[in-house]
PDB file of C-alpha atoms in Angstrom:
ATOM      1  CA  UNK A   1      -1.931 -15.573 -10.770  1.00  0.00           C
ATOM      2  CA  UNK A   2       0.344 -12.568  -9.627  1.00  0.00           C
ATOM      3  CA  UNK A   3       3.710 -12.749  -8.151  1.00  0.00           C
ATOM      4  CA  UNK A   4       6.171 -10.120  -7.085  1.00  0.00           C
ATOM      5  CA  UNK A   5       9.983 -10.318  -5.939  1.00  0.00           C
ATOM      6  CA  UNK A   6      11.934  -8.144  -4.354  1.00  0.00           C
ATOM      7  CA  UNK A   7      15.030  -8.895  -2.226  1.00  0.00           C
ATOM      8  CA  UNK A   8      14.070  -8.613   1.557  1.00  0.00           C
ATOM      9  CA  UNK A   9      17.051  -6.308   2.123  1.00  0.00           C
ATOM     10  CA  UNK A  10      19.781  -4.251   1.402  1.00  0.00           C
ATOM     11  CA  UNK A  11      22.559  -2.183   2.726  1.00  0.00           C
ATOM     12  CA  UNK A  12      24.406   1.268   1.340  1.00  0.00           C
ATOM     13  CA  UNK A  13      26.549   3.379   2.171  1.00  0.00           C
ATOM     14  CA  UNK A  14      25.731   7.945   2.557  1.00  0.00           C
ATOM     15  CA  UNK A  15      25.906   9.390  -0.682  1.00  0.00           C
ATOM     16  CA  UNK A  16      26.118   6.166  -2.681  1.00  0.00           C
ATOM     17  CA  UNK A  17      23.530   5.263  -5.447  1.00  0.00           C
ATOM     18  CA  UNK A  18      21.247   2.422  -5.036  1.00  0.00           C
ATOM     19  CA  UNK A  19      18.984  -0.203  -7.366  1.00  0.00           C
ATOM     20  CA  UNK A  20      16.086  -1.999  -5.795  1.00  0.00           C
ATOM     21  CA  UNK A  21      14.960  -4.520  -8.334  1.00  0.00           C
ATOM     22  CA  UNK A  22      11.351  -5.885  -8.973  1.00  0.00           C
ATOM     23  CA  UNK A  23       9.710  -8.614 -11.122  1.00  0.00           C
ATOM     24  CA  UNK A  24       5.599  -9.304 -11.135  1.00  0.00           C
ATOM     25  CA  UNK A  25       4.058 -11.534 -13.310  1.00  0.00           C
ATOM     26  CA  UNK A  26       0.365 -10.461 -13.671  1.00  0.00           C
ATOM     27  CA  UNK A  27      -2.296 -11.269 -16.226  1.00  0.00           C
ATOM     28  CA  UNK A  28      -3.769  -8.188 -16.746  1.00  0.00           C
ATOM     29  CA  UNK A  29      -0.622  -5.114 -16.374  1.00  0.00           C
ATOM     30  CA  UNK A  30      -1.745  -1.899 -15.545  1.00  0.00           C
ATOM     31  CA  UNK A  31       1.326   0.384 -14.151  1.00  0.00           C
ATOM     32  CA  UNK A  32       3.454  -0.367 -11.624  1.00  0.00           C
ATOM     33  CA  UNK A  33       3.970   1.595  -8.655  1.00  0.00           C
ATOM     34  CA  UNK A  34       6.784   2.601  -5.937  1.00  0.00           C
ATOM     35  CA  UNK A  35       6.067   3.373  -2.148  1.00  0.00           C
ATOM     36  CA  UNK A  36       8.131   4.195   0.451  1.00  0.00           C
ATOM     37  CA  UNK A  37       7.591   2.998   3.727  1.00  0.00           C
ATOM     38  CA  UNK A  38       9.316   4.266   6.909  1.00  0.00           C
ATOM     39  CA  UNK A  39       8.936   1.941  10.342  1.00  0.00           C
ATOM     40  CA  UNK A  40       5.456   2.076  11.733  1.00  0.00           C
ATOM     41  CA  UNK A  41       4.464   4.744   9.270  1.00  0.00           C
ATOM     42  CA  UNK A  42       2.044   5.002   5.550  1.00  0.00           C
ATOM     43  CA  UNK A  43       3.620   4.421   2.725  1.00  0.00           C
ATOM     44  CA  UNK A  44       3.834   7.311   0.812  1.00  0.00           C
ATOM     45  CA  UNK A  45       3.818   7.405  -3.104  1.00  0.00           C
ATOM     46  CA  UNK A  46       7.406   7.837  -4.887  1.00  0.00           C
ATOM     47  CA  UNK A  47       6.792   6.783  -8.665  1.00  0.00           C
ATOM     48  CA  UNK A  48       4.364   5.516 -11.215  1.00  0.00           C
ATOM     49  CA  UNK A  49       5.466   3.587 -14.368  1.00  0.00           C
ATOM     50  CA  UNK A  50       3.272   2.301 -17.059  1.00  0.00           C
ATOM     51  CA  UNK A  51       5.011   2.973 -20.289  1.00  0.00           C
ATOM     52  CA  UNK A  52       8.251   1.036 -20.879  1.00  0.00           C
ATOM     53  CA  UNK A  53      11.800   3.431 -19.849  1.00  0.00           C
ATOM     54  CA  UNK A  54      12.960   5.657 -16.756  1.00  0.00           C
ATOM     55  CA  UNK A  55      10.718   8.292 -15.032  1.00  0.00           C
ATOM     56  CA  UNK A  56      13.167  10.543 -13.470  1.00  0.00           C
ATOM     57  CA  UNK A  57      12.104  12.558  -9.948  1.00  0.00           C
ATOM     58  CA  UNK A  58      15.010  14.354  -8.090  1.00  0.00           C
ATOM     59  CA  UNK A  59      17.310  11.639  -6.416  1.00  0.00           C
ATOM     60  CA  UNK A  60      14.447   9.051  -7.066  1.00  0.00           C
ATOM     61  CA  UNK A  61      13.771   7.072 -10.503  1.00  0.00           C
ATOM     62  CA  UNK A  62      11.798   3.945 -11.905  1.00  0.00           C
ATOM     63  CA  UNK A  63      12.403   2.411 -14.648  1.00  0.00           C
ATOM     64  CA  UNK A  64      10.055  -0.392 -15.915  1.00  0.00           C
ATOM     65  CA  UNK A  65      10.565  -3.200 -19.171  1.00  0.00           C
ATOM     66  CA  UNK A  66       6.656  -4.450 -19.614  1.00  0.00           C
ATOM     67  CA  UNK A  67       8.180  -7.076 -21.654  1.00  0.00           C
ATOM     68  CA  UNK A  68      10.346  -8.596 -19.068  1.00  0.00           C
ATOM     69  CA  UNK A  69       8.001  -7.999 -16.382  1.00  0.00           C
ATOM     70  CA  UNK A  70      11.070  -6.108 -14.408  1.00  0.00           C
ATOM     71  CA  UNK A  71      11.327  -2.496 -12.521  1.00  0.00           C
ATOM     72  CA  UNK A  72      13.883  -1.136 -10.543  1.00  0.00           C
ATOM     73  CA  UNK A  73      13.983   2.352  -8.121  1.00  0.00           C
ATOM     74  CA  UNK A  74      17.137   4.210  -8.629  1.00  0.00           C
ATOM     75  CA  UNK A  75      18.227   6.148  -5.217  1.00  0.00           C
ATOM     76  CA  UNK A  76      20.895   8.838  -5.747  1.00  0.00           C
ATOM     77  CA  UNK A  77      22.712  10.649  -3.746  1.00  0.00           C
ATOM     78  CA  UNK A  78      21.493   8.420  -0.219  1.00  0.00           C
ATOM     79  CA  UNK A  79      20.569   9.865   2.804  1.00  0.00           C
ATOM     80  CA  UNK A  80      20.341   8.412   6.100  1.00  0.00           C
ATOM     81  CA  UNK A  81      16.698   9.565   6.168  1.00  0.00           C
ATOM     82  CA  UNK A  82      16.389   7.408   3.082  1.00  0.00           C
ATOM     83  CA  UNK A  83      16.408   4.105   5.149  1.00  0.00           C
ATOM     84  CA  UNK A  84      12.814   3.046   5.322  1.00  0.00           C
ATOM     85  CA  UNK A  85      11.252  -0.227   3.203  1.00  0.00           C
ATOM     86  CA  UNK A  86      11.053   0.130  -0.625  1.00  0.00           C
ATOM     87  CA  UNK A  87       7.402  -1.219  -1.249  1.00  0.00           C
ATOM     88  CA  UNK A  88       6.912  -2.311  -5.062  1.00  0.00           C
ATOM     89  CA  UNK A  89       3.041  -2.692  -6.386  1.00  0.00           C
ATOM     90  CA  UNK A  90       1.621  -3.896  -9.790  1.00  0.00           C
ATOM     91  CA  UNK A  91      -1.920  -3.026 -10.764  1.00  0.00           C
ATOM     92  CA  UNK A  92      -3.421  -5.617 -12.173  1.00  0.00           C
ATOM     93  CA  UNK A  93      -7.267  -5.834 -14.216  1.00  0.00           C
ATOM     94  CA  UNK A  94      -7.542  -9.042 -13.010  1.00  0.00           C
ATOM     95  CA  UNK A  95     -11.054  -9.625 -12.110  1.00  0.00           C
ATOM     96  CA  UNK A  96     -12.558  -6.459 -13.476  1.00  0.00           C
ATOM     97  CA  UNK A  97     -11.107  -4.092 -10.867  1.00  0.00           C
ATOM     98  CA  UNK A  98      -7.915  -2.715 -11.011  1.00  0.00           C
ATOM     99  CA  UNK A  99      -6.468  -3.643  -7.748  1.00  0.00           C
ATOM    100  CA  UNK A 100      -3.017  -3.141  -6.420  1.00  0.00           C
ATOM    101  CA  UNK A 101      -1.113  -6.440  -6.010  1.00  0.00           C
ATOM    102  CA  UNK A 102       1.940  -5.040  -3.160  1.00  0.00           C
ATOM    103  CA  UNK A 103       5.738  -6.872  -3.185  1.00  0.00           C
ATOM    104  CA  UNK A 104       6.839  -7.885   0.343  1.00  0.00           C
ATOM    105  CA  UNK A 105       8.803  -4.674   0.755  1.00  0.00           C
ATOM    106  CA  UNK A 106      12.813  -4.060   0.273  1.00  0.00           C
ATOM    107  CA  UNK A 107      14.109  -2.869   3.527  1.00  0.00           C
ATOM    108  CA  UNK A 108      16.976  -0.505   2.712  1.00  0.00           C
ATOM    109  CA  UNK A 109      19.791   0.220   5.398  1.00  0.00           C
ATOM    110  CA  UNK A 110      21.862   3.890   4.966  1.00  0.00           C
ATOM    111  CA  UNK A 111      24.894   3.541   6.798  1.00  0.00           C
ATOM    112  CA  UNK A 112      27.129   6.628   7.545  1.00  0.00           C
TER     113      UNK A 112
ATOM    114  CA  UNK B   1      -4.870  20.210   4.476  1.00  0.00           C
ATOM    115  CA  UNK B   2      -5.982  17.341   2.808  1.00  0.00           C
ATOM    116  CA  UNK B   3      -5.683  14.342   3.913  1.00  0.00           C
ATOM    117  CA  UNK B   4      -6.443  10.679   5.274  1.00  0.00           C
ATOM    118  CA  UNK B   5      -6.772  10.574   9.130  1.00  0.00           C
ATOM    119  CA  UNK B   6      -7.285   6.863  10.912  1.00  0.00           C
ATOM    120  CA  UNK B   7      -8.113   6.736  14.214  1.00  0.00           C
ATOM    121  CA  UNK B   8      -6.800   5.371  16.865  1.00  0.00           C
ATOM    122  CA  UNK B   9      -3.627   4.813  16.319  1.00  0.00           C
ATOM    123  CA  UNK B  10      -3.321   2.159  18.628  1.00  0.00           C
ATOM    124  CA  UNK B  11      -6.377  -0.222  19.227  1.00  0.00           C
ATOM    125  CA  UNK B  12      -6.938  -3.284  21.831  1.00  0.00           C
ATOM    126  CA  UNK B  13      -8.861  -5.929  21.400  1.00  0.00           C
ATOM    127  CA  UNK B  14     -10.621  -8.735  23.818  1.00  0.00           C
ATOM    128  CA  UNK B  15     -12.074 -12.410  23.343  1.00  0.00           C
ATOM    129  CA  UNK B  16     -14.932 -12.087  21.415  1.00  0.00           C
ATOM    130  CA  UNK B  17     -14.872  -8.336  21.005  1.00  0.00           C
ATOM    131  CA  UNK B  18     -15.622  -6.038  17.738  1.00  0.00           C
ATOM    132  CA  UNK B  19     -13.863  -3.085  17.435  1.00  0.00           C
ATOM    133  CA  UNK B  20     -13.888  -0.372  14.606  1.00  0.00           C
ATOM    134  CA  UNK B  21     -11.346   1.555  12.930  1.00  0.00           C
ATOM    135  CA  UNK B  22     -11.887   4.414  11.631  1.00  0.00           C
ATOM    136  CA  UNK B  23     -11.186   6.270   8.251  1.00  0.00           C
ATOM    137  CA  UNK B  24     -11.689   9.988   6.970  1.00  0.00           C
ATOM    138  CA  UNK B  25     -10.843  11.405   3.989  1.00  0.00           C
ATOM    139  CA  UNK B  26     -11.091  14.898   2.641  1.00  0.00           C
ATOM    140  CA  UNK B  27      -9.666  14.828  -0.997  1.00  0.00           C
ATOM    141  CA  UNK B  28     -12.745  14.098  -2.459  1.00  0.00           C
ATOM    142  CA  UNK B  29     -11.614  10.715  -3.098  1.00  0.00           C
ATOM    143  CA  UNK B  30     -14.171   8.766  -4.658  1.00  0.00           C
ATOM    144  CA  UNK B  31     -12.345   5.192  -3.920  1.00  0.00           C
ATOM    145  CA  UNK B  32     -11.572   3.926  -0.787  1.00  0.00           C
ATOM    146  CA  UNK B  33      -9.545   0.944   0.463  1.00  0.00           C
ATOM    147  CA  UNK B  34      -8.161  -1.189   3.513  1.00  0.00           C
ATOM    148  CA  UNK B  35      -5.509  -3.283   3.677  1.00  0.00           C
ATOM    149  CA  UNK B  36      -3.370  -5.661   6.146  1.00  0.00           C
ATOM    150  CA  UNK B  37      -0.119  -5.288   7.274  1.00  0.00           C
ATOM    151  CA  UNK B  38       1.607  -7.925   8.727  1.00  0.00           C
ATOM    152  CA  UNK B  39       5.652  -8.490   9.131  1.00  0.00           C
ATOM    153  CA  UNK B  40       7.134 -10.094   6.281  1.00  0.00           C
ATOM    154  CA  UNK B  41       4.261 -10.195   3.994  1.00  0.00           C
ATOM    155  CA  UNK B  42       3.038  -7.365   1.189  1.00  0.00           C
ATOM    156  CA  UNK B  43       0.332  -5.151   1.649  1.00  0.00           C
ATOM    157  CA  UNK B  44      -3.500  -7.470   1.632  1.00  0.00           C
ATOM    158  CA  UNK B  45      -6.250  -6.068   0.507  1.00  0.00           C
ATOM    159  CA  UNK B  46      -9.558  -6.522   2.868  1.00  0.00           C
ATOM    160  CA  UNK B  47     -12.256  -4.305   1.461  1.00  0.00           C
ATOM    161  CA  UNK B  48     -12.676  -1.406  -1.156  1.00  0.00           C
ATOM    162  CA  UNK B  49     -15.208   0.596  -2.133  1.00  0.00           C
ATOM    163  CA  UNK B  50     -15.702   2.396  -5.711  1.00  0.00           C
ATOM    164  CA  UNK B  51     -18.512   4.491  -4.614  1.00  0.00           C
ATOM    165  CA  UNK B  52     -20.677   5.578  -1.816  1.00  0.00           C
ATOM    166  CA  UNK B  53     -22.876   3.072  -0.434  1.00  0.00           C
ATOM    167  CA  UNK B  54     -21.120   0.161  -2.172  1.00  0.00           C
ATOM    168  CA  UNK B  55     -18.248  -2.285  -1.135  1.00  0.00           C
ATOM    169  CA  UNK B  56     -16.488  -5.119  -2.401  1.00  0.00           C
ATOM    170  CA  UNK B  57     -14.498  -8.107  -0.731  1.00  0.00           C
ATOM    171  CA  UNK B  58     -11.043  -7.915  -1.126  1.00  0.00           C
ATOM    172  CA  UNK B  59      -8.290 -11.237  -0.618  1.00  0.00           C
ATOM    173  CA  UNK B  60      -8.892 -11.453   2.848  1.00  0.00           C
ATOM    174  CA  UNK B  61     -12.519 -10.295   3.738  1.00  0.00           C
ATOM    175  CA  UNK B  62     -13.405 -13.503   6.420  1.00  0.00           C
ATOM    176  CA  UNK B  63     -13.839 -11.590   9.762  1.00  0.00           C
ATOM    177  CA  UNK B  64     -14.265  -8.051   9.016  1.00  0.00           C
ATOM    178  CA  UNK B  65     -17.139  -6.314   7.969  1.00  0.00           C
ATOM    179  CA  UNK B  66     -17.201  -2.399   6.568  1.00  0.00           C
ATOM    180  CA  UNK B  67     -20.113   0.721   5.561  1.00  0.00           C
ATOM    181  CA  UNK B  68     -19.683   3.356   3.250  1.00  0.00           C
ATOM    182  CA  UNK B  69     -22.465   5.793   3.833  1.00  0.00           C
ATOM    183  CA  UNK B  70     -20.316   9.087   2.997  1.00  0.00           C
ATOM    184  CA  UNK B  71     -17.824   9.488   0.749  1.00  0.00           C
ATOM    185  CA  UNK B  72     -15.465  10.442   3.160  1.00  0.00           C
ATOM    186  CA  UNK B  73     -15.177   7.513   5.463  1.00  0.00           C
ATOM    187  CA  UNK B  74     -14.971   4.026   5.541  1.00  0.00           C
ATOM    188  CA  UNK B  75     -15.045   1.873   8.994  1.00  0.00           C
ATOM    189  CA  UNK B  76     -13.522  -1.535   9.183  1.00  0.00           C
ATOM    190  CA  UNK B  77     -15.031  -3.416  11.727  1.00  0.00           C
ATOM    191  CA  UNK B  78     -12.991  -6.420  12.904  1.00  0.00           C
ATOM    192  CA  UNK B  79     -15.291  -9.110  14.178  1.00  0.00           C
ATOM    193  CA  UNK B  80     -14.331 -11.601  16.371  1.00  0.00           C
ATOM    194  CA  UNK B  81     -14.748 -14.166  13.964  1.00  0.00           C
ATOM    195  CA  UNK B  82     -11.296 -12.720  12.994  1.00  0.00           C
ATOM    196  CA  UNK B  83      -9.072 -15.295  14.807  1.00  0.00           C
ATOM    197  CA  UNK B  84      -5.679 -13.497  14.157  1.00  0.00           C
ATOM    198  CA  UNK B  85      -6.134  -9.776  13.782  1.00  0.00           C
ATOM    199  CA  UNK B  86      -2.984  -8.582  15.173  1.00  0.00           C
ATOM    200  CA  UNK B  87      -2.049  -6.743  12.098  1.00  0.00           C
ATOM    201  CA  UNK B  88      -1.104  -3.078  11.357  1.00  0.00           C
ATOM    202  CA  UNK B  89      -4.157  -1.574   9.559  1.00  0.00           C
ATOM    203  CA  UNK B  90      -3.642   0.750   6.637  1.00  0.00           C
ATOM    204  CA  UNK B  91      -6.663   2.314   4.652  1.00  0.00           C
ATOM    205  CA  UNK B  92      -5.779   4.174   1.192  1.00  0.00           C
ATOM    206  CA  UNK B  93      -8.166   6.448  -0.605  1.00  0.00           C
ATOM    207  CA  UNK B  94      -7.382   7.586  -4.564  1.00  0.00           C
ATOM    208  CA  UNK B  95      -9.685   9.318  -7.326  1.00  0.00           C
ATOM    209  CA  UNK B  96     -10.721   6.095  -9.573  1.00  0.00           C
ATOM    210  CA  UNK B  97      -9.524   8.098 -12.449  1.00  0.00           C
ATOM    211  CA  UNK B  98      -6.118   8.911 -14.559  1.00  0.00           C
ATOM    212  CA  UNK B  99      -3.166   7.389 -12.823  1.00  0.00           C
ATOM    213  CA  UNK B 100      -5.420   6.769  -9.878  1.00  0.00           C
ATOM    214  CA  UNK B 101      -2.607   6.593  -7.067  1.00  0.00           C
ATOM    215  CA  UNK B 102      -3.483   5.362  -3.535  1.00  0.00           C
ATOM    216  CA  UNK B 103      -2.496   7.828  -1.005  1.00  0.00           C
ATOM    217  CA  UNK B 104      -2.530   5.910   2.485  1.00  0.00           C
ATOM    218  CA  UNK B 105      -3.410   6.927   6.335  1.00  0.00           C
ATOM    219  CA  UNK B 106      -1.189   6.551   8.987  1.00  0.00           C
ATOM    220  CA  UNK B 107      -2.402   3.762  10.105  1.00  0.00           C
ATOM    221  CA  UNK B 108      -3.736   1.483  13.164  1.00  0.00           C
ATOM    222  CA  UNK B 109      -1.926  -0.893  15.062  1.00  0.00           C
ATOM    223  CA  UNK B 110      -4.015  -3.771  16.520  1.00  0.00           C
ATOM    224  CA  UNK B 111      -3.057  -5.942  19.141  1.00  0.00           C
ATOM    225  CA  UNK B 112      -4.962  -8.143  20.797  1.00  0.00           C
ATOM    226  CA  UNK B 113      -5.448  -9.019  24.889  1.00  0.00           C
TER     227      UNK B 113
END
């Protein structure tokens, strides 16, 4: 089956630095990807990972280990238009299509 | 400006009504995709489509029915065998290819009567 965890929220402070961690266990791995997702709005696509190490872009990165079936997104720098939820997705073979398999969302507070 | 428009943005439903959300896309997109939204639970997948006149169930397909006739849009019809369809509605289009990202629309909220 496939199963991702993130923590359901998390609180910083402007100008700090920020980890949002995710695990998935999938059976068929095919990249793992970030969204960010302000209230009511799309998500819109941050990051892509499918090789192990960090992909670095601006204040965001994403780092994924394949073999420990782990990821975090690295926020630098916060902003308070950075508060929005921190959606983490796996795509998976599974049954022949490479579908996305979406985390229940980190929601990420910026406080002044 | 390219882009994924859904329309309307917010949608009402009755007892025993069918109502249709729309989705256009004009990046060429050859994959196309809708999903559920509901509070406290990830993004479910309801239909997708590879290519024009074909579809595929997704997790969650009881209640909804969708066409692809162009390549640039993709209607989700919510039935009223749906029982619970108070959702947010997002659909997502990407190119099938390469790293294949889904870019999303802004979405429809559905409430119902």
């Amino acid at each position: 089956g496939q199963n991702i965890d993130q923590p359901t929220e998390m609180t910083a402070t402007e100008g700090a630095i920020v980890q949002i961690n995710c695990t998935y266990q999938t059976s068929g791995f095919n990249g793992l990807f970030w969204y960010q997702q302000h209230a009511g709005e799309a998500p819109t696509f941050l990051s892509y990972n499918v090789l192990d190490g960090l992909e670095e872009k601006g204040r965001f990165s994403s780092f994924l280990s394949r073999s420990k079936g782990y990821s975090y997104l690295l926020l630098k720098e916060l902003q308070m238009k950075d508060s929005a939820s921190y959606l983490c997705a796996v795509r998976d073979w599974g049954t022949g299509f490479q579908k996305l398999v979406f985390g229940t969302g980190t929601r990420l507070l910026v406080s002044p | 400006d390219g882009g994924i428009t859904q329309s309307p943005k917010y949608l009402f439903r009755k007892e025993g009504q069918n109502v249709t959300l729309s989705c256009e896309q004009n990046l060429n997109h050859d994959a196309m995709y809708w999903y559920r939204q509901d509070p406290g639970q990830g993004l479910r997948l309801i239909y997708y489509s590879q290519i024009v006149n074909d579809f595929q169930k997704g997790d969650i397909a009881e209640g909804y029915s969708v066409s692809r006739e162009k390549k640039e849009s993709f209607p989700l019809t919510v039935t009223s065998a749906q029982k619970n369809p108070t959702a947010f509605y997002l659909c997502a289009s990407s190119t099938s290819t390469g790293e294949d990202i889904q870019y999303f629309g802004a979405g429809t909220r559905l409430s119902v009567l």
